[in-house]
XYZ file of C-alpha atoms in Angstrom:
92
model
C 110.920 -17.732 -83.173
C 108.919 -18.420 -86.286
C 107.280 -21.216 -85.286
C 105.920 -19.478 -82.044
C 104.639 -16.622 -84.274
C 103.140 -19.311 -86.258
C 101.574 -21.108 -83.772
C 100.236 -17.585 -81.934
C 98.850 -16.345 -84.826
C 95.912 -18.566 -85.388
C 94.627 -18.042 -82.052
C 94.935 -14.817 -82.050
C 92.756 -14.763 -85.236
C 90.424 -16.956 -83.891
C 90.202 -14.652 -80.737
C 89.685 -11.465 -82.779
C 87.182 -13.178 -84.889
C 85.126 -14.685 -81.704
C 85.352 -10.725 -80.348
C 83.774 -9.339 -84.007
C 81.390 -12.325 -84.046
C 80.352 -11.297 -79.962
C 79.899 -7.657 -81.133
C 77.929 -8.516 -84.177
C 75.345 -10.508 -81.785
C 74.974 -7.623 -79.171
C 74.142 -5.163 -82.174
C 72.188 -7.267 -83.883
C 69.946 -8.197 -80.736
C 69.984 -4.456 -80.007
C 69.591 -2.620 -83.363
C 67.194 -5.477 -85.341
C 63.548 -4.757 -83.180
C 64.312 -1.699 -83.592
C 64.944 -1.485 -87.710
C 61.708 -4.019 -87.649
C 59.281 -1.376 -85.851
C 60.669 1.977 -87.948
C 62.184 3.411 -84.991
C 64.767 6.753 -85.679
C 67.227 5.499 -82.791
C 69.454 3.361 -85.149
C 70.013 6.257 -87.606
C 70.994 8.767 -85.091
C 73.515 6.374 -83.393
C 74.861 5.813 -86.752
C 75.130 9.897 -87.132
C 77.101 9.949 -83.776
C 79.169 7.104 -85.361
C 80.332 8.393 -88.233
C 80.519 12.002 -86.925
C 82.919 11.153 -83.890
C 84.857 9.113 -86.654
C 85.518 11.561 -88.818
C 86.325 14.212 -86.368
C 88.861 11.807 -84.618
C 90.059 10.700 -88.530
C 90.432 14.128 -89.170
C 91.667 15.868 -86.084
C 94.343 12.571 -86.006
C 95.062 13.276 -89.811
C 95.420 17.003 -90.134
C 95.022 18.931 -87.074
C 96.983 17.198 -84.491
C 100.354 17.756 -85.939
C 99.816 21.308 -86.855
C 98.451 22.015 -82.730
C 101.870 20.158 -81.638
C 103.871 22.150 -84.179
C 101.829 25.031 -82.822
C 102.837 24.259 -78.556
C 106.409 23.865 -79.561
C 106.546 27.491 -81.289
C 104.950 29.051 -77.950
C 107.016 27.111 -76.086
C 110.097 28.530 -77.491
C 108.726 31.976 -77.746
C 107.832 32.010 -73.928
C 111.602 30.499 -72.933
C 112.986 33.367 -75.418
C 110.681 36.137 -73.203
C 111.500 34.685 -70.247
C 115.548 34.838 -70.566
C 115.343 38.532 -72.086
C 112.749 39.539 -69.474
C 113.700 37.536 -66.718
C 110.764 35.598 -64.322
C 110.798 32.191 -64.058
C 108.171 30.486 -66.284
C 106.998 28.579 -62.779
C 106.098 31.687 -61.111
C 102.482 31.676 -60.145
C-alpha cells in the first residue's frame, strides 16, 4: 500500500499543479488587459471574492455551530410541546 500511495502522489501533485496553472493562465488572459486599461472591473471582482470568502469562513467558523445547536433545541422544544399538548408534528 505504501508503494501505491507513493506512486499516486506525484501524479496527483502534477494534476493539481496543471489545474492551478490553467486557472492562472485563464485569469491572466482575462484580467491583464483590464489592468492595463485601468478598468475598475478587476477591483470589483476582488471585492466580491474577498467578501464571499470572508462571509463563508465566518459562517462556517462561528455561526454554523450556533445555528445547528439552535435547531436541535427548537426540535426538542417542539417535541415536548407536541407530547404535552397533543397533535402531530406532520399535521398540516
